[in-house]
Coordinates of C-alpha atoms in Angstrom, one line a residue:
X1155 CA 101.1 49.4 170.0
X1156 CA 100.0 49.2 166.4
X1157 CA 101.4 46.8 163.8
X1158 CA 102.1 47.3 160.2
X1159 CA 100.7 44.8 157.7
X1160 CA 104.0 44.7 155.9
X1161 CA 106.3 41.9 157.1
X1162 CA 108.7 39.1 156.1
X1163 CA 109.9 35.9 157.7
X1164 CA 112.3 33.2 156.4
X1165 CA 113.4 30.0 158.2
X1166 CA 115.1 26.9 157.0
X1167 CA 114.7 23.4 158.6
X1168 CA 117.6 21.0 157.8
X1169 CA 117.2 17.2 157.6
X1170 CA 119.8 14.6 156.6
X1171 CA 118.8 14.5 153.0
X1172 CA 117.0 17.8 152.4
X1173 CA 116.5 21.5 153.4
X1174 CA 113.0 22.9 153.7
X1175 CA 112.8 26.7 153.5
X1176 CA 109.7 28.5 154.6
X1177 CA 109.3 32.1 153.3
X1178 CA 106.4 34.3 154.3
X1179 CA 105.7 37.8 152.9
X1180 CA 102.9 40.1 154.0
X1181 CA 101.5 43.3 152.3
X1182 CA 98.5 45.5 153.1
X1183 CA 95.0 44.4 152.2
X1184 CA 91.5 45.2 153.4
X1185 CA 91.0 41.6 154.4
X1186 CA 93.0 38.4 154.8
X1187 CA 94.2 37.0 151.4
X1188 CA 96.2 33.8 151.7
X1189 CA 98.4 32.4 148.9
X1190 CA 100.4 29.3 149.5
X1191 CA 102.9 27.4 147.3
X1192 CA 103.4 24.0 148.9
X1193 CA 105.0 20.8 147.4
X1194 CA 102.7 17.8 147.0
X1195 CA 104.5 15.9 149.8
X1196 CA 103.3 18.5 152.4
X1197 CA 99.9 19.2 150.7
X1198 CA 97.9 17.3 153.4
X1199 CA 99.3 19.8 155.9
X1200 CA 98.2 22.9 153.9
X1201 CA 94.9 23.5 155.8
X1202 CA 96.8 23.4 159.1
X1203 CA 99.3 25.9 157.9
X1204 CA 96.6 28.2 156.5
X1205 CA 94.7 28.1 159.8
X1206 CA 97.7 29.1 161.7
X1207 CA 98.5 31.9 159.3
X1208 CA 94.9 33.3 159.6
X1209 CA 94.9 33.1 163.4
X1210 CA 98.2 34.7 164.0
X1211 CA 98.4 37.2 161.1
X1212 CA 94.7 38.4 161.1
X1213 CA 94.8 40.6 158.0
X1214 CA 96.9 41.4 154.9
X1215 CA 97.9 39.8 151.7
X1216 CA 99.9 36.8 152.9
X1217 CA 102.2 34.8 150.5
X1218 CA 103.8 31.6 151.9
X1219 CA 106.3 29.5 149.9
X1220 CA 107.6 26.1 151.1
X1221 CA 110.6 25.1 149.1
X1222 CA 112.4 21.7 149.3
X1223 CA 116.1 21.4 148.3
X1224 CA 117.5 17.8 148.3
X1225 CA 121.1 17.7 149.5
X1226 CA 121.7 14.0 149.5
X1227 CA 122.1 11.4 146.7
X1228 CA 118.5 10.3 147.0
X1229 CA 115.9 12.6 145.3
X1230 CA 112.2 12.3 144.6
X1231 CA 112.9 13.3 141.0
X1232 CA 113.7 10.3 138.8
X1233 CA 114.4 9.7 135.1
X1234 CA 112.0 7.2 133.7
X1235 CA 114.4 4.9 131.8
X1236 CA 111.7 2.8 130.1
X1237 CA 110.1 5.9 128.7
X1238 CA 113.5 7.2 127.4
X1239 CA 114.2 3.9 125.7
X1240 CA 110.7 3.9 124.1
X1241 CA 111.2 7.4 122.7
X1242 CA 114.7 6.5 121.4
X1243 CA 113.4 3.5 119.4
X1244 CA 110.5 5.4 118.0
X1245 CA 112.6 8.4 116.9
X1246 CA 115.2 6.1 115.3
X1247 CA 112.6 4.0 113.5
X1248 CA 110.8 7.1 112.3
X1249 CA 114.0 8.7 111.1
X1250 CA 114.9 5.6 109.0
X1251 CA 111.4 5.5 107.5
X1252 CA 111.4 9.2 106.5
X1253 CA 115.1 9.3 105.6
X1254 CA 115.9 12.2 108.0
X1255 CA 119.0 12.6 110.1
X1256 CA 119.0 11.6 113.7
X1257 CA 119.4 14.2 116.5
X1258 CA 123.0 15.4 117.1
X1259 CA 122.4 15.5 120.9
X1260 CA 120.2 12.5 121.8
X1261 CA 120.3 13.1 125.5
X1262 CA 119.0 16.7 125.5
X1263 CA 116.3 15.8 122.9
X1264 CA 115.0 12.8 125.0
X1265 CA 115.1 14.6 128.3
X1266 CA 112.8 17.3 127.0
X1267 CA 110.0 14.9 126.0
X1268 CA 106.9 14.3 128.2
X1269 CA 107.0 11.9 131.1
X1270 CA 110.7 11.4 131.0
X1271 CA 111.2 13.1 134.3
X1272 CA 108.9 11.8 137.1
X1273 CA 108.4 13.1 140.6
X1274 CA 107.7 10.5 143.2
X1275 CA 105.6 11.6 146.1
X1276 CA 107.5 10.8 149.3
X1277 CA 105.6 10.2 152.5
X1278 CA 106.5 12.7 155.2
X1279 CA 107.0 11.1 158.6
X1280 CA 106.0 12.8 161.9
X1281 CA 109.5 13.7 162.9
X1282 CA 110.1 15.6 159.7
X1283 CA 106.8 17.3 159.9
X1284 CA 107.5 18.5 163.4
X1285 CA 110.7 20.2 162.2
X1286 CA 108.9 21.8 159.2
X1287 CA 106.0 22.8 161.4
X1288 CA 108.4 24.5 163.9
X1289 CA 110.0 26.3 161.0
X1290 CA 106.6 27.6 159.9
X1291 CA 105.9 28.9 163.4
X1292 CA 109.3 30.6 163.6
X1293 CA 108.8 32.2 160.2
X1294 CA 105.4 33.6 161.4
X1295 CA 107.1 34.9 164.6
X1296 CA 109.7 36.6 162.5
X1297 CA 107.1 38.2 160.3
X1298 CA 105.1 39.4 163.4
X1299 CA 108.3 40.9 164.9
X1300 CA 108.9 42.7 161.6
X1301 CA 105.3 44.0 161.7
X1302 CA 105.9 45.3 165.2
X1303 CA 109.0 47.2 164.3
X1304 CA 107.3 48.7 161.3
X1305 CA 104.3 49.5 163.5
X1306 CA 106.5 51.4 166.0
X1307 CA 107.8 53.6 163.2
X1308 CA 104.2 54.2 162.0
X1309 CA 103.1 55.1 165.5
X1310 CA 105.8 57.7 165.9
X1311 CA 104.9 59.2 162.5
X1312 CA 101.2 59.4 163.4
X1313 CA 102.0 61.0 166.8
X1314 CA 104.0 63.7 165.0
X1315 CA 101.3 64.3 162.4
X1316 CA 98.4 64.4 164.9
X1317 CA 100.5 66.8 167.1
X1318 CA 101.0 69.0 164.0
X1319 CA 97.3 69.2 163.3
X1320 CA 96.7 70.1 166.9
X1321 CA 99.2 72.9 166.7
X1322 CA 97.7 74.2 163.5
X1323 CA 94.3 74.2 165.2
X1324 CA 95.7 76.6 167.9
X1325 CA 96.9 78.9 165.1
X1326 CA 93.3 79.4 164.1
X1327 CA 92.3 81.1 167.3
X1328 CA 93.9 84.6 166.8
X1329 CA 92.0 85.0 163.6
X1330 CA 88.5 84.1 164.9
X1331 CA 87.7 87.5 166.5
X1332 CA 89.4 89.4 163.7
X1333 CA 87.3 87.5 161.2
X1334 CA 84.0 88.4 163.0
X1335 CA 85.0 92.1 163.3
X1336 CA 85.8 92.2 159.6
X1337 CA 82.5 90.6 158.5
X1338 CA 80.6 93.0 160.8
X1339 CA 82.4 96.0 159.5
X1340 CA 82.0 95.0 155.9
X1341 CA 78.2 94.6 156.3
X1342 CA 77.9 98.0 158.0
X1343 CA 80.0 99.6 155.3
X1344 CA 77.8 98.2 152.6
X1345 CA 74.7 99.5 154.4
X1346 CA 76.2 103.0 154.6
X1347 CA 76.8 103.0 150.8
X1348 CA 73.1 102.7 150.2
X1349 CA 71.7 106.3 150.3
X1350 CA 68.6 107.3 152.2
X1351 CA 67.9 103.9 153.8
X1352 CA 66.7 103.6 157.3
X1353 CA 67.1 100.4 159.2
X1354 CA 66.4 99.1 162.7
X1355 CA 69.6 98.8 164.6
X1356 CA 68.3 96.2 166.9
X1357 CA 67.1 94.0 164.0
X1358 CA 70.5 94.5 162.4
X1359 CA 72.2 93.2 165.6
X1360 CA 69.9 90.2 165.7
X1361 CA 70.6 89.4 162.0
X1362 CA 74.4 89.8 162.6
X1363 CA 74.2 87.5 165.6
X1364 CA 72.3 84.9 163.6
X1365 CA 74.8 85.2 160.7
X1366 CA 77.9 85.0 162.9
X1367 CA 76.5 82.0 164.8
X1368 CA 76.4 80.1 161.5
X1369 CA 80.1 80.9 161.2
X1370 CA 81.0 79.9 164.7
X1371 CA 83.6 77.1 164.7
X1372 CA 83.8 76.3 168.4
X1373 CA 81.9 73.0 168.1
X1374 CA 84.1 71.9 165.2
X1375 CA 87.2 72.8 167.1
X1376 CA 86.1 70.8 170.1
X1377 CA 85.1 67.8 168.0
X1378 CA 88.4 67.9 166.2
X1379 CA 90.3 68.0 169.4
X1380 CA 88.3 65.0 170.7
X1381 CA 88.9 63.1 167.4
X1382 CA 92.7 63.8 167.6
X1383 CA 92.9 62.5 171.2
X1384 CA 90.7 59.5 170.3
X1385 CA 93.1 58.6 167.5
X1386 CA 96.0 58.6 169.9
X1387 CA 94.1 56.6 172.5
X1388 CA 93.0 54.0 169.9
X1389 CA 96.5 53.7 168.6
X1390 CA 97.8 52.9 172.1
X1391 CA 95.1 50.3 172.7
X1392 CA 96.7 47.2 171.2
X1393 CA 97.0 45.8 167.7
X1394 CA 94.4 45.2 165.0
X1395 CA 93.2 48.9 165.1
X1396 CA 93.8 49.8 161.5
X1397 CA 90.2 49.9 160.4
X1398 CA 89.1 51.8 163.4
X1399 CA 91.9 54.4 162.9
X1400 CA 90.7 54.7 159.3
X1401 CA 87.2 55.6 160.5
X1402 CA 88.6 58.2 163.0
X1403 CA 90.7 59.8 160.2
X1404 CA 87.5 60.2 158.1
X1405 CA 85.8 62.0 161.1
X1406 CA 88.9 64.3 161.5
X1407 CA 88.7 65.1 157.8
X1408 CA 85.0 66.1 158.1
X1409 CA 85.7 68.5 160.9
X1410 CA 88.7 70.1 159.0
X1411 CA 86.5 70.5 155.9
X1412 CA 83.8 72.2 158.0
X1413 CA 86.4 74.5 159.4
X1414 CA 87.4 75.4 155.9
X1415 CA 83.9 76.1 154.7
X1416 CA 83.1 78.3 157.8
X1417 CA 86.5 80.1 157.9
X1418 CA 85.7 83.0 155.6
X1419 CA 89.2 84.3 156.2
X1420 CA 92.3 84.0 154.0
X1421 CA 94.7 83.1 156.8
X1422 CA 92.4 80.6 158.4
X1423 CA 91.9 78.9 155.0
X1424 CA 95.7 78.6 154.6
X1425 CA 95.9 76.8 157.9
X1426 CA 93.0 74.5 156.9
X1427 CA 94.9 73.6 153.7
X1428 CA 98.0 72.8 155.8
X1429 CA 95.8 70.5 158.0
X1430 CA 94.4 68.7 155.0
X1431 CA 97.9 68.2 153.7
X1432 CA 99.0 66.6 157.0
X1433 CA 95.9 64.5 157.1
X1434 CA 96.5 63.1 153.6
X1435 CA 99.9 62.0 154.7
X1436 CA 98.2 60.1 157.6
X1437 CA 95.7 58.6 155.2
X1438 CA 98.4 57.2 152.9
X1439 CA 100.1 55.4 155.8
X1440 CA 96.9 54.3 157.7
X1441 CA 96.2 51.8 154.9
X1442 CA 99.2 49.8 156.0
X1443 CA 98.1 49.5 159.7
X1444 CA 96.9 46.1 160.8

């Protein structure tokens, strides 16, 4: 079963003093693009997280956010009292010297100044990391499950579209002999319009056979049927088939284009246009297959 590259996973690990939320989003991309937003306390584990993402998610634009919310009284964010006092004395002294009024709201003014708020890096112990690591693994598993569900819908869509192209190909058959008869009749009619011209009927037959062989579409029909079946077989052959399916779609497009160029018949050309329309719908969605 194929998988989509679109996915989402979100898991929260709760400790006594904090909640750590892991959120992973995935979108389609030609290769693996990893973006992580991880607080400094967990930065040393970033390479381990990135390795697990690349191994399990394979391809796509992956965005991981690790967010920490403190729920106890203790927090790593502290107000630097010494810095606040220093700013206060400097502002009051400068205001007196310049004869300007002091701020109405001292506290808001001081808190906005540089280095007043400091974030202390807290060491993460092994027990906490094990909980966070498990949350990362669970979020990845959620995202993979999301991808599988999306992939199932894509697979059903592709099966319907491939079946539609196969049905349209069958509709071509009734017009093939009619097309040959019309071309042959048109050539003979044009010859009869030219007065007093003698021609070798055997040579004419040879030329007609040569001309009609160039318009023969049996090989294109057979190749198109094979490509359609190959698409279905590849789709059912596990995940990670997105690029391969894309190449098969290109081959299907080539055969449909050749059918159109050889058709030389209004109704056949209409059917070819319908095939191209269905194929474009497949192309739009194939970009999202893992």
